[in-house]
Each structure stands twice: as structure tokens, then as C-alpha cells.
Amino acid sequence: GQNIDQPTEMTATEGAIVQINCTYQTSGFNGLFWYQQHAGEAPTFLSYNVLDGLEEKGRFSSFLSRSKGYSYLLLKELQMKDSASYLCAVGDSNYQLIWGAGTKLIIKP
Amino acid sequence: IAGITQAPTSQILAAGRRMTLRCTQDMRHNAMYWYRQDLGLGLRLIHYSNTAGTTGKGEVPDGYSVSRANTDDFPLTLASAVPSQTSVYFCASSDGHAGELFFGEGSRLTVL
């Protein structure tokens, strides 16, 4: 079966760094996506990895290891507005996205 | 620029009633999708359309139907609503296989 695993909830302190992990088992691989979803709102795109390595975009970075079926999202210099759910999704062999349940990130002052 | 517009934003519906959730995009994206989001579960694909005139079944299609008469509109119909269809429904679009998804603001549906 196809499966995406990520922690249910994480807590971090304002100004700190947090890493949200995602492991996946899918039929085929056509890229890994990270989305941010604030409570009561729609998901918004953060990053896309298709090759192994680190992609950096401002305070956010995303890493991919295809051989390990593993990715992480790294958030630096955390701000209160980063409190949200972070969704990991993988494109399968049919280019359909398989979604994790999301990681709720709580930022404390 | 509106992006993707969904209607209604919220609806309470009696079981057995027919309901259509509307979705319109102004980005001229070829691909459109309907997802449902339930607490503790990932987004689940209901139906999709890769281009106008074609549709396909996703992971959880039973009880739902879609049509794609043109590029902009992708309505989702519940023929006879049941309580298990209580959920938040998101419409999304993309301009290609590797393209990011753009989501509408969601439609919260409660079936009693």
C-alpha cells in the first residue's frame, strides 16, 4: 500500500529551528511536496523536491533522500505566524498526490 | 485575481438530499481536483480532471460525481448525501504534473 508518515504534532519556541520529518512508501515517485495550512484555511505550496538534496527558500528548506524514502522540512528563525499544519505529499506513478495527515506545529513565545 | 472560487463556503444538509459544490478557476489550468479533508487523515482525492472533457476517479469516489464541460468549472455533486460525507471539501488546480496545486478556500459540508 501507499503510505506517508509524519509526526502528528510538534512544539517549538519562537526564534528557534524545527525539523519536520516525512517518510513515504509509494508506488512510484514523481516528486515530494510540502504545503502549509493555517487553521481554517486552504493549503498553500511551500516546496517541491524531485532530486536528492536540499532546496532552500528563505527561512524554509526541504531535503529529500529517495533511497531512504525520507524528507524533512526545516524552518529557521521561527515566528508566531509559522504556527500551522505542514502537509507532506508525494506524487505516485500516476502523478496523483498521496498526502500525509499533516504535522501541527505549535510555536510558543 | 480570484484564483479558485468555491461555493458555498459552508452548508448544512439533510441526509438524502442532492448537493452540488461549485468550483471555478480563472488561471486556465488544465488539471483540476476535488479533495476531502477529515480530522486525522490526509487529503483524499475524490475525482480529478486532467483536461476539459475528461474526468477520473480518485481514492474515494463513491457517492460523488463530477463533470468538466469547460476549462474553468469543475462541480462536485453528491447525489444522495449521507452523514459520512460530512467533511471539508477542497477544489484545486494545477498547470501540469509537477506543478504546484492551487486550492480554493474550501467548502464545509455537514450532513445530518
PDB file of C-alpha atoms in Angstrom:
ATOM      1  CA  GLY A   1       0.000   0.000   0.000  1.00  0.00           C
ATOM      2  CA  GLN A   2       0.912   3.643  -0.202  1.00  0.00           C
ATOM      3  CA  ASN A   3       1.768   5.439   2.996  1.00  0.00           C
ATOM      4  CA  ILE A   4       3.034   8.814   4.141  1.00  0.00           C
ATOM      5  CA  ASP A   5       4.120   9.192   7.774  1.00  0.00           C
ATOM      6  CA  GLN A   6       4.775  12.415   9.620  1.00  0.00           C
ATOM      7  CA  PRO A   7       4.503  13.354  13.312  1.00  0.00           C
ATOM      8  CA  THR A   8       1.066  14.463  14.445  1.00  0.00           C
ATOM      9  CA  GLU A   9       2.185  17.460  16.463  1.00  0.00           C
ATOM     10  CA  MET A  10       5.371  19.348  17.335  1.00  0.00           C
ATOM     11  CA  THR A  11       6.104  22.290  19.620  1.00  0.00           C
ATOM     12  CA  ALA A  12       8.912  24.794  19.179  1.00  0.00           C
ATOM     13  CA  THR A  13       9.980  28.163  20.529  1.00  0.00           C
ATOM     14  CA  GLU A  14       9.864  31.459  18.670  1.00  0.00           C
ATOM     15  CA  GLY A  15      13.248  32.190  17.081  1.00  0.00           C
ATOM     16  CA  ALA A  16      14.364  28.559  17.158  1.00  0.00           C
ATOM     17  CA  ILE A  17      14.760  25.938  14.420  1.00  0.00           C
ATOM     18  CA  VAL A  18      12.446  22.967  13.880  1.00  0.00           C
ATOM     19  CA  GLN A  19      12.690  19.957  11.562  1.00  0.00           C
ATOM     20  CA  ILE A  20       9.538  18.138  10.441  1.00  0.00           C
ATOM     21  CA  ASN A  21      10.187  14.669   9.082  1.00  0.00           C
ATOM     22  CA  CYS A  22       8.243  12.748   6.461  1.00  0.00           C
ATOM     23  CA  THR A  23       8.745   9.140   5.383  1.00  0.00           C
ATOM     24  CA  TYR A  24       6.941   7.607   2.457  1.00  0.00           C
ATOM     25  CA  GLN A  25       6.202   4.356   0.671  1.00  0.00           C
ATOM     26  CA  THR A  26       4.513   4.863  -2.673  1.00  0.00           C
ATOM     27  CA  SER A  27       4.079   3.090  -5.992  1.00  0.00           C
ATOM     28  CA  GLY A  28       6.493   5.178  -7.996  1.00  0.00           C
ATOM     29  CA  PHE A  29       7.845   8.602  -7.215  1.00  0.00           C
ATOM     30  CA  ASN A  30       7.174  11.834  -9.039  1.00  0.00           C
ATOM     31  CA  GLY A  31       8.280  14.466  -6.600  1.00  0.00           C
ATOM     32  CA  LEU A  32       7.682  15.399  -2.977  1.00  0.00           C
ATOM     33  CA  PHE A  33       5.750  18.486  -1.950  1.00  0.00           C
ATOM     34  CA  TRP A  34       5.408  20.414   1.292  1.00  0.00           C
ATOM     35  CA  TYR A  35       2.346  22.568   1.938  1.00  0.00           C
ATOM     36  CA  GLN A  36       1.450  24.877   4.806  1.00  0.00           C
ATOM     37  CA  GLN A  37      -2.110  25.031   6.097  1.00  0.00           C
ATOM     38  CA  HIS A  38      -3.242  27.536   8.715  1.00  0.00           C
ATOM     39  CA  ALA A  39      -6.286  26.543  10.742  1.00  0.00           C
ATOM     40  CA  GLY A  40      -9.488  27.000   8.778  1.00  0.00           C
ATOM     41  CA  GLU A  41      -7.660  27.903   5.582  1.00  0.00           C
ATOM     42  CA  ALA A  42      -6.582  26.222   2.364  1.00  0.00           C
ATOM     43  CA  PRO A  43      -3.170  24.572   1.952  1.00  0.00           C
ATOM     44  CA  THR A  44      -0.528  26.707   0.241  1.00  0.00           C
ATOM     45  CA  PHE A  45       2.562  25.443  -1.572  1.00  0.00           C
ATOM     46  CA  LEU A  46       5.929  25.652   0.173  1.00  0.00           C
ATOM     47  CA  SER A  47       8.410  23.470  -1.690  1.00  0.00           C
ATOM     48  CA  TYR A  48       8.985  20.747  -4.277  1.00  0.00           C
ATOM     49  CA  ASN A  49      11.841  18.194  -4.362  1.00  0.00           C
ATOM     50  CA  VAL A  50      12.376  15.697  -7.143  1.00  0.00           C
ATOM     51  CA  LEU A  51      16.145  15.153  -6.826  1.00  0.00           C
ATOM     52  CA  ASP A  52      18.098  14.205  -3.716  1.00  0.00           C
ATOM     53  CA  GLY A  53      19.434  17.072  -1.684  1.00  0.00           C
ATOM     54  CA  LEU A  54      18.471  20.291  -0.029  1.00  0.00           C
ATOM     55  CA  GLU A  55      16.317  23.036  -1.524  1.00  0.00           C
ATOM     56  CA  GLU A  56      16.500  26.344   0.304  1.00  0.00           C
ATOM     57  CA  LYS A  57      13.908  29.080   0.099  1.00  0.00           C
ATOM     58  CA  GLY A  58      14.359  31.836   2.633  1.00  0.00           C
ATOM     59  CA  ARG A  59      13.703  30.605   6.167  1.00  0.00           C
ATOM     60  CA  PHE A  60      12.382  27.287   4.850  1.00  0.00           C
ATOM     61  CA  SER A  61      14.435  24.398   3.445  1.00  0.00           C
ATOM     62  CA  SER A  62      13.364  20.967   2.273  1.00  0.00           C
ATOM     63  CA  PHE A  63      15.525  17.861   1.982  1.00  0.00           C
ATOM     64  CA  LEU A  64      14.940  14.659   0.042  1.00  0.00           C
ATOM     65  CA  SER A  65      16.549  11.204   0.072  1.00  0.00           C
ATOM     66  CA  ARG A  66      14.807   8.990  -2.475  1.00  0.00           C
ATOM     67  CA  SER A  67      16.780   5.879  -1.492  1.00  0.00           C
ATOM     68  CA  LYS A  68      15.571   6.225   2.100  1.00  0.00           C
ATOM     69  CA  GLY A  69      12.040   7.378   1.258  1.00  0.00           C
ATOM     70  CA  TYR A  70      12.624  10.348   3.514  1.00  0.00           C
ATOM     71  CA  SER A  71      12.205  14.084   3.507  1.00  0.00           C
ATOM     72  CA  TYR A  72      12.293  16.859   6.036  1.00  0.00           C
ATOM     73  CA  LEU A  73      11.154  20.453   6.171  1.00  0.00           C
ATOM     74  CA  LEU A  74      13.439  22.772   8.125  1.00  0.00           C
ATOM     75  CA  LEU A  75      12.058  26.034   9.462  1.00  0.00           C
ATOM     76  CA  LYS A  76      14.548  28.579  10.810  1.00  0.00           C
ATOM     77  CA  GLU A  77      14.045  31.710  12.908  1.00  0.00           C
ATOM     78  CA  LEU A  78      10.567  30.607  13.832  1.00  0.00           C
ATOM     79  CA  GLN A  79       7.863  33.230  14.001  1.00  0.00           C
ATOM     80  CA  MET A  80       4.451  33.014  15.626  1.00  0.00           C
ATOM     81  CA  LYS A  81       2.847  33.102  12.178  1.00  0.00           C
ATOM     82  CA  ASP A  82       4.558  29.767  11.412  1.00  0.00           C
ATOM     83  CA  SER A  83       2.046  28.080  13.709  1.00  0.00           C
ATOM     84  CA  ALA A  84       0.189  25.887  11.211  1.00  0.00           C
ATOM     85  CA  SER A  85      -0.083  22.358   9.908  1.00  0.00           C
ATOM     86  CA  TYR A  86       2.582  21.190   7.475  1.00  0.00           C
ATOM     87  CA  LEU A  87       1.500  18.629   4.897  1.00  0.00           C
ATOM     88  CA  CYS A  88       3.847  16.252   3.108  1.00  0.00           C
ATOM     89  CA  ALA A  89       2.663  14.848  -0.238  1.00  0.00           C
ATOM     90  CA  VAL A  90       4.269  12.509  -2.773  1.00  0.00           C
ATOM     91  CA  GLY A  91       3.449  12.151  -6.468  1.00  0.00           C
ATOM     92  CA  ASP A  92       2.904   8.478  -7.286  1.00  0.00           C
ATOM     93  CA  SER A  93       3.379   6.622 -10.572  1.00  0.00           C
ATOM     94  CA  ASN A  94       0.102   8.106 -11.893  1.00  0.00           C
ATOM     95  CA  TYR A  95       1.178  11.609 -10.875  1.00  0.00           C
ATOM     96  CA  GLN A  96      -1.529  11.655  -8.215  1.00  0.00           C
ATOM     97  CA  LEU A  97      -0.542  13.156  -4.877  1.00  0.00           C
ATOM     98  CA  ILE A  98      -0.606  10.936  -1.808  1.00  0.00           C
ATOM     99  CA  TRP A  99      -0.923  13.079   1.320  1.00  0.00           C
ATOM    100  CA  GLY A 100       0.268  12.657   4.867  1.00  0.00           C
ATOM    101  CA  ALA A 101      -2.113  13.577   7.689  1.00  0.00           C
ATOM    102  CA  GLY A 102      -0.074  16.685   8.462  1.00  0.00           C
ATOM    103  CA  THR A 103       2.063  17.889  11.353  1.00  0.00           C
ATOM    104  CA  LYS A 104       0.555  20.552  13.576  1.00  0.00           C
ATOM    105  CA  LEU A 105       3.333  22.930  14.610  1.00  0.00           C
ATOM    106  CA  ILE A 106       2.772  24.977  17.746  1.00  0.00           C
ATOM    107  CA  ILE A 107       5.087  27.946  18.303  1.00  0.00           C
ATOM    108  CA  LYS A 108       5.484  29.229  21.847  1.00  0.00           C
ATOM    109  CA  PRO A 109       6.845  32.676  22.756  1.00  0.00           C
TER     110      PRO A 109
ATOM    111  CA  ILE B   1      -7.135  37.798  -9.470  1.00  0.00           C
ATOM    112  CA  ALA B   2      -9.506  35.338  -7.809  1.00  0.00           C
ATOM    113  CA  GLY B   3      -7.620  32.087  -8.446  1.00  0.00           C
ATOM    114  CA  ILE B   4     -10.056  29.380  -7.410  1.00  0.00           C
ATOM    115  CA  THR B   5     -13.519  30.146  -6.087  1.00  0.00           C
ATOM    116  CA  GLN B   6     -15.629  27.588  -4.253  1.00  0.00           C
ATOM    117  CA  ALA B   7     -19.288  27.859  -3.266  1.00  0.00           C
ATOM    118  CA  PRO B   8     -20.887  27.500  -0.854  1.00  0.00           C
ATOM    119  CA  THR B   9     -18.318  28.078   1.890  1.00  0.00           C
ATOM    120  CA  SER B  10     -20.487  26.232   4.369  1.00  0.00           C
ATOM    121  CA  GLN B  11     -23.663  24.158   4.147  1.00  0.00           C
ATOM    122  CA  ILE B  12     -25.792  22.018   6.421  1.00  0.00           C
ATOM    123  CA  LEU B  13     -27.676  19.364   4.513  1.00  0.00           C
ATOM    124  CA  ALA B  14     -30.257  16.720   5.376  1.00  0.00           C
ATOM    125  CA  ALA B  15     -29.322  13.132   4.553  1.00  0.00           C
ATOM    126  CA  GLY B  16     -30.712  12.001   1.229  1.00  0.00           C
ATOM    127  CA  ARG B  17     -30.600  15.452  -0.343  1.00  0.00           C
ATOM    128  CA  ARG B  18     -28.701  16.232  -3.525  1.00  0.00           C
ATOM    129  CA  MET B  19     -25.932  18.811  -3.303  1.00  0.00           C
ATOM    130  CA  THR B  20     -23.555  20.391  -5.809  1.00  0.00           C
ATOM    131  CA  LEU B  21     -20.366  22.109  -4.720  1.00  0.00           C
ATOM    132  CA  ARG B  22     -19.189  24.624  -7.277  1.00  0.00           C
ATOM    133  CA  CYS B  23     -15.594  25.327  -8.251  1.00  0.00           C
ATOM    134  CA  THR B  24     -14.361  27.895 -10.755  1.00  0.00           C
ATOM    135  CA  GLN B  25     -10.788  28.844 -11.647  1.00  0.00           C
ATOM    136  CA  ASP B  26      -9.502  31.744 -13.724  1.00  0.00           C
ATOM    137  CA  MET B  27      -5.904  30.561 -14.194  1.00  0.00           C
ATOM    138  CA  ARG B  28      -6.601  28.460 -17.318  1.00  0.00           C
ATOM    139  CA  HIS B  29      -5.126  25.398 -15.607  1.00  0.00           C
ATOM    140  CA  ASN B  30      -5.746  22.106 -17.372  1.00  0.00           C
ATOM    141  CA  ALA B  31      -5.906  19.892 -14.291  1.00  0.00           C
ATOM    142  CA  MET B  32      -8.488  20.192 -11.528  1.00  0.00           C
ATOM    143  CA  TYR B  33      -9.114  18.109  -8.422  1.00  0.00           C
ATOM    144  CA  TRP B  34     -11.594  17.582  -5.634  1.00  0.00           C
ATOM    145  CA  TYR B  35     -10.288  16.525  -2.208  1.00  0.00           C
ATOM    146  CA  ARG B  36     -11.924  15.916   1.124  1.00  0.00           C
ATOM    147  CA  GLN B  37     -10.122  16.632   4.371  1.00  0.00           C
ATOM    148  CA  ASP B  38     -11.098  14.883   7.593  1.00  0.00           C
ATOM    149  CA  LEU B  39      -9.537  15.262  11.027  1.00  0.00           C
ATOM    150  CA  GLY B  40      -6.535  12.973  11.469  1.00  0.00           C
ATOM    151  CA  LEU B  41      -6.438  11.957   7.814  1.00  0.00           C
ATOM    152  CA  GLY B  42      -4.539  13.307   4.861  1.00  0.00           C
ATOM    153  CA  LEU B  43      -6.280  14.971   1.971  1.00  0.00           C
ATOM    154  CA  ARG B  44      -8.044  12.291  -0.036  1.00  0.00           C
ATOM    155  CA  LEU B  45      -8.670  12.623  -3.751  1.00  0.00           C
ATOM    156  CA  ILE B  46     -12.300  12.176  -4.790  1.00  0.00           C
ATOM    157  CA  HIS B  47     -12.203  12.897  -8.533  1.00  0.00           C
ATOM    158  CA  TYR B  48      -9.886  14.663 -10.913  1.00  0.00           C
ATOM    159  CA  SER B  49      -9.818  16.038 -14.426  1.00  0.00           C
ATOM    160  CA  ASN B  50      -6.632  16.325 -16.465  1.00  0.00           C
ATOM    161  CA  THR B  51      -8.289  18.451 -19.137  1.00  0.00           C
ATOM    162  CA  ALA B  52     -11.705  19.721 -20.161  1.00  0.00           C
ATOM    163  CA  GLY B  53     -13.972  16.878 -21.247  1.00  0.00           C
ATOM    164  CA  THR B  54     -12.211  14.181 -19.210  1.00  0.00           C
ATOM    165  CA  THR B  55     -12.582  13.033 -15.619  1.00  0.00           C
ATOM    166  CA  GLY B  56     -11.134  10.266 -13.471  1.00  0.00           C
ATOM    167  CA  LYS B  57     -11.779   8.568 -10.154  1.00  0.00           C
ATOM    168  CA  GLY B  58      -9.562   9.203  -7.179  1.00  0.00           C
ATOM    169  CA  GLU B  59      -9.135   7.322  -3.935  1.00  0.00           C
ATOM    170  CA  VAL B  60     -12.675   7.853  -2.552  1.00  0.00           C
ATOM    171  CA  PRO B  61     -15.088   8.409  -5.480  1.00  0.00           C
ATOM    172  CA  ASP B  62     -18.168   6.511  -4.247  1.00  0.00           C
ATOM    173  CA  GLY B  63     -21.212   8.731  -3.737  1.00  0.00           C
ATOM    174  CA  TYR B  64     -19.716  11.605  -5.745  1.00  0.00           C
ATOM    175  CA  SER B  65     -19.782  12.631  -9.391  1.00  0.00           C
ATOM    176  CA  VAL B  66     -18.074  15.393 -11.365  1.00  0.00           C
ATOM    177  CA  SER B  67     -18.216  16.974 -14.788  1.00  0.00           C
ATOM    178  CA  ARG B  68     -15.764  19.139 -16.738  1.00  0.00           C
ATOM    179  CA  ALA B  69     -17.658  20.831 -19.535  1.00  0.00           C
ATOM    180  CA  ASN B  70     -15.055  23.606 -19.872  1.00  0.00           C
ATOM    181  CA  THR B  71     -11.619  24.572 -18.543  1.00  0.00           C
ATOM    182  CA  ASP B  72     -12.854  26.841 -15.767  1.00  0.00           C
ATOM    183  CA  ASP B  73     -15.590  24.883 -13.978  1.00  0.00           C
ATOM    184  CA  PHE B  74     -15.438  21.603 -12.073  1.00  0.00           C
ATOM    185  CA  PRO B  75     -18.571  20.977  -9.980  1.00  0.00           C
ATOM    186  CA  LEU B  76     -18.817  18.105  -7.488  1.00  0.00           C
ATOM    187  CA  THR B  77     -22.223  16.516  -6.935  1.00  0.00           C
ATOM    188  CA  LEU B  78     -23.418  14.378  -4.051  1.00  0.00           C
ATOM    189  CA  ALA B  79     -26.446  12.561  -5.477  1.00  0.00           C
ATOM    190  CA  SER B  80     -27.875  11.484  -2.107  1.00  0.00           C
ATOM    191  CA  ALA B  81     -25.888  12.819   0.834  1.00  0.00           C
ATOM    192  CA  VAL B  82     -25.012  10.597   3.801  1.00  0.00           C
ATOM    193  CA  PRO B  83     -23.568  11.611   7.204  1.00  0.00           C
ATOM    194  CA  SER B  84     -20.166  10.079   6.350  1.00  0.00           C
ATOM    195  CA  GLN B  85     -19.829  12.757   3.681  1.00  0.00           C
ATOM    196  CA  THR B  86     -19.569  15.399   6.396  1.00  0.00           C
ATOM    197  CA  SER B  87     -16.178  16.941   5.662  1.00  0.00           C
ATOM    198  CA  VAL B  88     -14.282  19.927   4.343  1.00  0.00           C
ATOM    199  CA  TYR B  89     -14.042  19.805   0.564  1.00  0.00           C
ATOM    200  CA  PHE B  90     -11.228  21.482  -1.323  1.00  0.00           C
ATOM    201  CA  CYS B  91     -11.088  22.125  -5.029  1.00  0.00           C
ATOM    202  CA  ALA B  92      -7.616  22.558  -6.533  1.00  0.00           C
ATOM    203  CA  SER B  93      -5.994  23.139  -9.895  1.00  0.00           C
ATOM    204  CA  SER B  94      -2.549  22.810 -11.428  1.00  0.00           C
ATOM    205  CA  ASP B  95      -0.912  23.540 -14.757  1.00  0.00           C
ATOM    206  CA  GLY B  96       0.898  20.217 -15.088  1.00  0.00           C
ATOM    207  CA  HIS B  97       2.017  17.008 -13.465  1.00  0.00           C
ATOM    208  CA  ALA B  98       4.806  18.592 -11.476  1.00  0.00           C
ATOM    209  CA  GLY B  99       3.041  21.853 -10.954  1.00  0.00           C
ATOM    210  CA  GLU B 100       2.033  23.066  -7.536  1.00  0.00           C
ATOM    211  CA  LEU B 101      -1.599  22.807  -6.575  1.00  0.00           C
ATOM    212  CA  PHE B 102      -3.640  25.944  -6.033  1.00  0.00           C
ATOM    213  CA  PHE B 103      -6.508  25.409  -3.613  1.00  0.00           C
ATOM    214  CA  GLY B 104      -9.851  27.074  -3.160  1.00  0.00           C
ATOM    215  CA  GLU B 105     -10.846  28.213   0.308  1.00  0.00           C
ATOM    216  CA  GLY B 106     -12.848  25.061   0.985  1.00  0.00           C
ATOM    217  CA  SER B 107     -16.491  24.126   1.473  1.00  0.00           C
ATOM    218  CA  ARG B 108     -17.504  22.843   4.897  1.00  0.00           C
ATOM    219  CA  LEU B 109     -20.363  20.380   4.471  1.00  0.00           C
ATOM    220  CA  THR B 110     -22.366  18.896   7.333  1.00  0.00           C
ATOM    221  CA  VAL B 111     -24.827  16.094   6.561  1.00  0.00           C
ATOM    222  CA  LEU B 112     -27.360  15.391   9.292  1.00  0.00           C
TER     223      LEU B 112
END
